[in-house]
Amino acid sequence: MTVTTTRAAAHEPAEQPKDEIGASEFIRKYPSYDGRGIIVGVFDTGVDPGAPGLQTTSDGKPKMIDLVDCTGSGDVDTSKETELEADGTLKGLSGRSLTVPAEWPDRAAGTKYRLGLKRAFELYPRPLVARVKAERRRRHDETQRAVAEEERRKAALGPLPTAEGEAGRKGAELAARVSALDACDKAYEDGGPVYDVLTYKDESGVWRVCVDTSERGALGEAALLAPFRVEGKYGTLDAADAASGAETLCNFAVEVAADGARTTLCVDAGSHGTHVAGIIGAHFPDTPELNGIAPGCQIVGFKIGDTRLDGMETGTALVRALGAAIERGVHIINLSFGEYAKVDDIGRFTAAANLAVHKH
């Protein structure tokens, strides 16, 4: 006997138990009661703004309203101010010469460019650090091996270090090169990419941020972003390594605080938050069987999982997230996070959560 199934019939029950809990029937009966007009805050590892299904709501609005890093792990000190040189460049904190594209919006009158520096491995989630390190090591080994083999060949064919006069000195030099290359290989340590960060306020009063993912000062190759809630745009931490195959596929959004002295790069600490956001409100116009429970809702991603702690939340991040949620008019908060606690329902966050629910 041959059984033929459509994709919807084969996958719909497995994606989410919407039929079992009555959600599918409810949406069919009340199609406009699908979360429209509701803002859901996801307290988690962060939400990927580029994820399929998290682009629009069922009534055509942007799905993601804002992305907020409440942990501090993406903060960049941009208190250093500088002026543009006559040739359209400025010196970044890495020492690189940064070329500012002429087509960028002009700075606001009386303001300066602000400079920062951030190590990529402080932003990447741990699995991504491991993957990028492995790829970069592979590329390093290929180059190092070719150079070392060539120097060994020269040493083998050249004079012995024990030879007399100039021949001996040449032989010693060739042997020293081989030893130095071997020592460098053993001492190899990858600090990862280092990004210059440039922040400024444009003439319309909007903060702009560029992360030099080229690592060559070619700012025109990188995204110039406003805070996500302003324009809904995001970048990807890729340009420098993409041509060599170490694509991170790691998206980020930006925020600016303290009158430009602090810039935040909002990067997920893991995939859990995006998974949760999809369960809540994913919207796939062409494959509705993949929809979340409330495809009409809008989402604000609050990162409470600290990348520096391998994605674990902190009390400080939770309290910050509550305050930010209130500021953004969030109606519902989802917190699928945490660990076992011997004593629960006490402490600063519990008190703040009760205040948020009952007062706001």
CSV table of C-alpha atoms in Angstrom, one decimal:
chain,number,residue,atom,x,y,z
A,1,MET,CA,0.0,0.0,0.0
A,2,THR,CA,1.3,3.5,-0.9
A,3,VAL,CA,0.5,6.4,1.3
A,4,THR,CA,1.0,9.9,-0.1
A,5,THR,CA,1.0,13.0,2.3
A,6,THR,CA,1.2,16.7,1.7
A,7,ARG,CA,3.8,18.7,3.6
A,8,ALA,CA,1.1,20.2,5.8
A,9,ALA,CA,-0.4,16.9,6.6
A,10,ALA,CA,3.0,15.3,7.3
A,11,HIS,CA,4.4,18.1,9.5
A,12,GLU,CA,1.6,20.2,11.0
A,13,PRO,CA,1.1,17.9,14.0
A,14,ALA,CA,4.8,17.7,14.7
A,15,GLU,CA,5.6,21.4,14.5
A,16,GLN,CA,3.4,22.5,17.5
A,17,PRO,CA,0.5,20.8,19.2
A,18,LYS,CA,-1.9,23.6,18.0
A,19,ASP,CA,-4.6,21.1,17.1
A,20,GLU,CA,-4.4,19.3,20.4
A,21,ILE,CA,-4.7,22.5,22.5
A,22,GLY,CA,-7.5,23.9,20.3
A,23,ALA,CA,-5.4,26.8,18.9
A,24,SER,CA,-5.9,25.9,15.3
A,25,GLU,CA,-9.7,25.7,15.7
A,26,PHE,CA,-9.7,29.0,17.5
A,27,ILE,CA,-7.9,30.8,14.7
A,28,ARG,CA,-10.1,29.2,12.1
A,29,LYS,CA,-13.2,30.4,14.0
A,30,TYR,CA,-11.7,33.9,14.9
A,31,PRO,CA,-9.1,34.6,12.2
A,32,SER,CA,-8.4,38.1,13.4
A,33,TYR,CA,-7.9,37.0,17.1
A,34,ASP,CA,-4.3,35.9,16.4
A,35,GLY,CA,-2.4,38.2,18.6
A,36,ARG,CA,-2.8,41.4,16.5
A,37,GLY,CA,-2.2,44.5,18.5
A,38,ILE,CA,-0.3,42.6,21.2
A,39,ILE,CA,3.4,43.1,22.0
A,40,VAL,CA,5.1,40.1,23.5
A,41,GLY,CA,8.5,40.5,25.3
A,42,VAL,CA,10.7,37.5,25.1
A,43,PHE,CA,13.2,37.4,28.0
A,44,ASP,CA,15.8,35.0,26.8
A,45,THR,CA,19.1,34.6,24.9
A,46,GLY,CA,18.1,37.2,22.4
A,47,VAL,CA,16.0,36.9,19.2
A,48,ASP,CA,17.6,36.7,15.8
A,49,PRO,CA,16.2,39.6,13.6
A,50,GLY,CA,16.9,37.7,10.4
A,51,ALA,CA,15.1,34.4,11.3
A,52,PRO,CA,12.5,33.2,8.8
A,53,GLY,CA,9.0,33.6,10.2
A,54,LEU,CA,10.0,36.6,12.4
A,55,GLN,CA,9.8,39.2,9.6
A,56,THR,CA,6.1,40.3,9.5
A,57,THR,CA,2.9,39.8,11.3
A,58,SER,CA,-0.3,38.3,9.8
A,59,ASP,CA,-1.5,41.8,9.1
A,60,GLY,CA,1.7,43.0,7.5
A,61,LYS,CA,3.4,44.9,10.3
A,62,PRO,CA,7.1,44.3,11.3
A,63,LYS,CA,7.3,41.3,13.6
A,64,MET,CA,10.3,42.5,15.5
A,65,ILE,CA,9.8,46.0,17.2
A,66,ASP,CA,13.1,46.2,19.1
A,67,LEU,CA,16.1,44.2,20.4
A,68,VAL,CA,17.5,45.1,23.8
A,69,ASP,CA,20.7,43.7,25.4
A,70,CYS,CA,20.1,43.9,29.1
A,71,THR,CA,23.3,42.0,30.1
A,72,GLY,CA,26.0,44.5,29.2
A,73,SER,CA,27.9,41.8,27.3
A,74,GLY,CA,27.6,43.7,24.0
A,75,ASP,CA,28.5,47.1,25.4
A,76,VAL,CA,31.3,49.0,23.7
A,77,ASP,CA,33.0,52.1,25.3
A,78,THR,CA,32.6,54.8,22.6
A,79,SER,CA,33.6,57.7,24.8
A,80,LYS,CA,36.7,58.5,22.7
A,81,GLU,CA,35.9,61.4,20.3
A,82,THR,CA,37.7,62.3,17.1
A,83,GLU,CA,37.4,64.5,14.0
A,84,LEU,CA,37.6,63.4,10.4
A,85,GLU,CA,40.8,64.0,8.5
A,86,ALA,CA,40.9,66.0,5.3
A,87,ASP,CA,41.2,62.8,3.2
A,88,GLY,CA,37.9,61.4,4.7
A,89,THR,CA,39.6,59.0,7.1
A,90,LEU,CA,40.2,58.7,10.8
A,91,LYS,CA,42.3,56.4,12.9
A,92,GLY,CA,40.4,53.7,14.7
A,93,LEU,CA,41.3,52.4,18.2
A,94,SER,CA,42.8,49.3,16.5
A,95,GLY,CA,45.3,51.6,14.7
A,96,ARG,CA,43.6,51.0,11.4
A,97,SER,CA,42.8,53.8,9.1
A,98,LEU,CA,39.0,54.0,8.7
A,99,THR,CA,37.6,55.3,5.5
A,100,VAL,CA,34.2,57.1,6.0
A,101,PRO,CA,32.0,56.9,2.9
A,102,ALA,CA,31.0,60.2,1.4
A,103,GLU,CA,27.5,59.0,0.9
A,104,TRP,CA,26.9,58.5,4.7
A,105,PRO,CA,24.4,61.0,6.3
A,106,ASP,CA,26.3,64.1,7.6
A,107,ARG,CA,27.0,64.5,11.3
A,108,ALA,CA,24.9,66.8,13.4
A,109,ALA,CA,26.4,70.2,13.8
A,110,GLY,CA,28.9,70.5,16.7
A,111,THR,CA,29.2,66.7,17.2
A,112,LYS,CA,32.2,64.4,16.7
A,113,TYR,CA,32.7,60.8,15.7
A,114,ARG,CA,33.0,58.4,18.6
A,115,LEU,CA,35.4,55.4,18.5
A,116,GLY,CA,35.2,52.0,20.1
A,117,LEU,CA,36.8,48.5,19.9
A,118,LYS,CA,35.2,45.1,20.4
A,119,ARG,CA,36.6,41.5,20.1
A,120,ALA,CA,34.3,39.3,18.1
A,121,PHE,CA,34.8,36.4,20.5
A,122,GLU,CA,33.2,38.5,23.3
A,123,LEU,CA,30.1,38.7,21.1
A,124,TYR,CA,29.8,35.2,19.6
A,125,PRO,CA,28.0,32.5,21.4
A,126,ARG,CA,30.4,29.7,22.5
A,127,PRO,CA,29.5,27.2,19.8
A,128,LEU,CA,30.2,29.9,17.2
A,129,VAL,CA,33.5,30.7,18.8
A,130,ALA,CA,34.5,27.1,18.5
A,131,ARG,CA,33.5,26.8,14.9
A,132,VAL,CA,35.2,30.0,13.8
A,133,LYS,CA,38.4,29.1,15.7
A,134,ALA,CA,38.5,25.7,14.0
A,135,GLU,CA,38.1,27.3,10.5
A,136,ARG,CA,40.7,30.0,11.2
A,137,ARG,CA,43.1,27.4,12.6
A,138,ARG,CA,42.6,25.3,9.4
A,139,ARG,CA,43.5,28.2,7.2
A,140,HIS,CA,46.4,29.1,9.4
A,141,ASP,CA,47.8,25.6,9.3
A,142,GLU,CA,47.6,25.5,5.5
A,143,THR,CA,49.7,28.6,5.2
A,144,GLN,CA,52.0,27.8,8.1
A,145,ARG,CA,52.6,24.3,6.7
A,146,ALA,CA,53.5,25.5,3.3
A,147,VAL,CA,56.0,28.1,4.7
A,148,ALA,CA,57.5,25.6,7.1
A,149,GLU,CA,58.0,22.9,4.5
A,150,GLU,CA,59.7,25.4,2.2
A,151,GLU,CA,62.1,26.5,5.0
A,152,ARG,CA,62.9,22.9,5.9
A,153,ARG,CA,63.6,22.1,2.3
A,154,LYS,CA,66.0,25.1,2.2
A,155,ALA,CA,67.7,23.9,5.4
A,156,ALA,CA,68.1,20.4,4.2
A,157,LEU,CA,69.7,21.4,0.9
A,158,GLY,CA,71.7,24.2,2.4
A,159,PRO,CA,75.0,24.2,4.3
A,160,LEU,CA,75.2,22.7,7.8
A,161,PRO,CA,75.3,25.1,10.8
A,162,THR,CA,78.6,23.6,11.7
A,163,ALA,CA,80.3,24.5,8.5
A,164,GLU,CA,83.1,27.0,8.5
A,165,GLY,CA,82.7,30.7,7.8
A,166,GLU,CA,79.8,32.2,5.8
A,167,ALA,CA,78.4,28.8,4.9
A,168,GLY,CA,78.0,27.9,8.6
A,169,ARG,CA,76.3,31.3,9.3
A,170,LYS,CA,73.9,30.6,6.5
A,171,GLY,CA,73.2,27.1,7.7
A,172,ALA,CA,72.5,28.4,11.2
A,173,GLU,CA,70.2,31.1,9.9
A,174,LEU,CA,68.2,28.4,7.9
A,175,ALA,CA,68.0,26.2,11.0
A,176,ALA,CA,66.9,29.1,13.2
A,177,ARG,CA,64.0,29.9,10.7
A,178,VAL,CA,62.7,26.3,11.0
A,179,SER,CA,62.9,26.4,14.8
A,180,ALA,CA,61.2,29.8,14.9
A,181,LEU,CA,58.3,28.6,12.7
A,182,ASP,CA,57.9,25.5,14.9
A,183,ALA,CA,57.9,27.6,18.0
A,184,CYS,CA,55.3,30.0,16.6
A,185,ASP,CA,53.1,27.1,15.6
A,186,LYS,CA,53.2,25.6,19.1
A,187,ALA,CA,52.5,29.0,20.7
A,188,TYR,CA,49.5,29.7,18.3
A,189,GLU,CA,46.6,31.4,20.0
A,190,ASP,CA,43.7,32.9,18.2
A,191,GLY,CA,42.3,36.0,19.7
A,192,GLY,CA,39.7,36.3,17.0
A,193,PRO,CA,38.6,39.2,14.9
A,194,VAL,CA,38.8,42.7,16.4
A,195,TYR,CA,36.2,45.2,15.2
A,196,ASP,CA,36.5,49.0,15.2
A,197,VAL,CA,33.2,50.6,16.1
A,198,LEU,CA,32.3,54.1,14.9
A,199,THR,CA,29.3,55.9,16.3
A,200,TYR,CA,27.9,59.4,15.5
A,201,LYS,CA,24.7,61.4,15.5
A,202,ASP,CA,23.5,62.4,12.0
A,203,GLU,CA,22.0,65.8,11.0
A,204,SER,CA,18.5,64.5,11.6
A,205,GLY,CA,19.4,63.5,15.2
A,206,VAL,CA,19.5,59.8,14.7
A,207,TRP,CA,22.5,57.8,16.1
A,208,ARG,CA,24.4,55.8,13.5
A,209,VAL,CA,26.8,52.9,14.2
A,210,CYS,CA,29.2,51.1,11.9
A,211,VAL,CA,31.1,47.9,12.9
A,212,ASP,CA,34.2,47.4,10.7
A,213,THR,CA,33.6,43.8,9.9
A,214,SER,CA,36.1,44.1,7.1
A,215,GLU,CA,38.9,44.6,9.6
A,216,ARG,CA,40.5,46.7,6.9
A,217,GLY,CA,38.9,50.1,7.6
A,218,ALA,CA,36.6,49.7,4.6
A,219,LEU,CA,33.5,51.0,6.4
A,220,GLY,CA,31.6,51.2,3.1
A,221,GLU,CA,31.6,47.4,3.0
A,222,ALA,CA,29.9,47.3,6.4
A,223,ALA,CA,26.3,48.1,7.5
A,224,LEU,CA,25.6,51.6,8.8
A,225,LEU,CA,22.9,51.1,11.4
A,226,ALA,CA,20.5,53.1,13.5
A,227,PRO,CA,19.0,51.6,16.7
A,228,PHE,CA,16.8,48.7,15.7
A,229,ARG,CA,13.6,50.4,17.1
A,230,VAL,CA,14.2,53.4,14.8
A,231,GLU,CA,14.7,51.7,11.4
A,232,GLY,CA,14.4,47.9,12.0
A,233,LYS,CA,17.7,47.1,10.3
A,234,TYR,CA,20.4,44.8,11.4
A,235,GLY,CA,23.9,43.7,10.3
A,236,THR,CA,25.9,40.5,10.1
A,237,LEU,CA,29.3,39.9,11.6
A,238,ASP,CA,30.8,38.4,8.5
A,239,ALA,CA,32.5,40.5,5.9
A,240,ALA,CA,36.1,39.9,6.9
A,241,ASP,CA,36.0,36.1,6.9
A,242,ALA,CA,33.2,35.4,4.4
A,243,ALA,CA,35.5,35.1,1.4
A,244,SER,CA,37.6,32.5,3.2
A,245,GLY,CA,34.6,30.4,4.2
A,246,ALA,CA,34.3,31.3,7.9
A,247,GLU,CA,30.9,32.9,7.6
A,248,THR,CA,29.4,33.4,11.1
A,249,LEU,CA,25.9,34.1,9.9
A,250,CYS,CA,25.7,36.0,13.2
A,251,ASN,CA,23.2,38.9,13.1
A,252,PHE,CA,23.4,41.9,15.4
A,253,ALA,CA,21.5,45.1,16.1
A,254,VAL,CA,22.7,48.3,17.8
A,255,GLU,CA,21.7,50.7,20.5
A,256,VAL,CA,23.4,53.9,21.7
A,257,ALA,CA,23.2,55.4,25.2
A,258,ALA,CA,24.9,58.0,27.5
A,259,ASP,CA,24.9,60.5,24.7
A,260,GLY,CA,27.0,58.3,22.5
A,261,ALA,CA,29.5,57.3,25.1
A,262,ARG,CA,28.2,53.7,25.2
A,263,THR,CA,27.3,51.7,22.1
A,264,THR,CA,25.7,48.3,22.4
A,265,LEU,CA,25.9,45.5,19.9
A,266,CYS,CA,23.0,43.2,20.5
A,267,VAL,CA,24.1,39.6,19.6
A,268,ASP,CA,22.3,36.5,20.6
A,269,ALA,CA,23.9,34.4,23.3
A,270,GLY,CA,22.3,31.3,21.8
A,271,SER,CA,19.4,30.0,19.7
A,272,HIS,CA,16.9,29.4,22.5
A,273,GLY,CA,15.3,32.9,22.4
A,274,THR,CA,14.7,32.7,18.6
A,275,HIS,CA,13.1,29.2,19.1
A,276,VAL,CA,10.8,30.6,21.8
A,277,ALA,CA,9.9,33.6,19.7
A,278,GLY,CA,8.9,31.3,16.8
A,279,ILE,CA,6.7,29.2,19.0
A,280,ILE,CA,4.9,32.3,20.2
A,281,GLY,CA,4.5,34.3,17.1
A,282,ALA,CA,6.2,33.0,13.9
A,283,HIS,CA,4.3,33.9,10.7
A,284,PHE,CA,4.9,32.0,7.5
A,285,PRO,CA,2.4,33.4,4.8
A,286,ASP,CA,3.1,30.6,2.4
A,287,THR,CA,3.4,27.7,4.9
A,288,PRO,CA,0.9,28.5,7.7
A,289,GLU,CA,1.4,25.1,9.3
A,290,LEU,CA,4.7,26.5,10.5
A,291,ASN,CA,3.1,29.5,12.2
A,292,GLY,CA,3.4,30.1,15.9
A,293,ILE,CA,0.5,30.3,18.3
A,294,ALA,CA,-0.1,34.0,17.7
A,295,PRO,CA,1.2,35.0,14.2
A,296,GLY,CA,-0.3,38.4,14.5
A,297,CYS,CA,1.6,39.6,17.6
A,298,GLN,CA,4.7,41.8,17.5
A,299,ILE,CA,7.8,40.9,19.5
A,300,VAL,CA,10.5,42.6,21.5
A,301,GLY,CA,13.6,40.5,22.2
A,302,PHE,CA,15.2,41.2,25.6
A,303,LYS,CA,18.6,39.5,26.0
A,304,ILE,CA,18.9,38.4,29.6
A,305,GLY,CA,21.3,35.5,28.9
A,306,ASP,CA,24.8,36.9,29.3
A,307,THR,CA,27.3,35.7,26.6
A,308,ARG,CA,30.1,36.0,29.1
A,309,LEU,CA,28.3,33.5,31.3
A,310,ASP,CA,27.6,31.1,28.4
A,311,GLY,CA,24.0,32.4,28.2
A,312,MET,CA,23.1,32.3,31.9
A,313,GLU,CA,20.8,35.1,33.2
A,314,THR,CA,21.6,37.5,36.0
A,315,GLY,CA,19.4,39.3,38.4
A,316,THR,CA,20.6,42.7,37.1
A,317,ALA,CA,19.7,41.7,33.5
A,318,LEU,CA,16.2,40.6,34.5
A,319,VAL,CA,15.5,43.8,36.4
A,320,ARG,CA,16.8,45.9,33.5
A,321,ALA,CA,14.6,43.9,31.1
A,322,LEU,CA,11.5,44.6,33.2
A,323,GLY,CA,12.2,48.3,33.1
A,324,ALA,CA,12.8,48.2,29.3
A,325,ALA,CA,9.6,46.2,28.8
A,326,ILE,CA,7.5,48.8,30.6
A,327,GLU,CA,9.1,51.6,28.6
A,328,ARG,CA,8.2,49.8,25.4
A,329,GLY,CA,4.6,49.1,26.2
A,330,VAL,CA,4.9,45.3,26.3
A,331,HIS,CA,1.7,43.5,27.1
A,332,ILE,CA,2.9,40.0,27.8
A,333,ILE,CA,6.3,38.7,28.9
A,334,ASN,CA,7.5,35.2,28.2
A,335,LEU,CA,10.3,33.9,30.5
A,336,SER,CA,11.2,30.3,29.5
A,337,PHE,CA,14.5,30.5,31.4
A,338,GLY,CA,16.2,29.9,34.7
A,339,GLU,CA,17.5,27.2,37.0
A,340,TYR,CA,16.4,25.3,40.1
A,341,ALA,CA,16.3,27.4,43.2
A,342,LYS,CA,16.1,26.1,46.8
A,343,VAL,CA,14.1,29.2,47.8
A,344,ASP,CA,12.0,30.9,45.1
A,345,ASP,CA,9.5,33.8,44.8
A,346,ILE,CA,11.8,36.1,46.8
A,347,GLY,CA,14.3,38.8,45.9
A,348,ARG,CA,14.6,41.9,43.9
A,349,PHE,CA,13.4,40.5,40.6
A,350,THR,CA,10.3,38.9,42.1
A,351,ALA,CA,9.4,42.2,43.7
A,352,ALA,CA,10.0,44.1,40.5
A,353,ALA,CA,7.9,41.5,38.5
A,354,ASN,CA,5.0,41.9,40.9
A,355,LEU,CA,5.2,45.7,40.6
A,356,ALA,CA,5.4,45.5,36.8
A,357,VAL,CA,2.3,43.2,36.6
A,358,HIS,CA,0.1,45.0,39.2
A,359,LYS,CA,1.1,48.6,38.6
A,360,HIS,CA,2.0,48.8,35.0
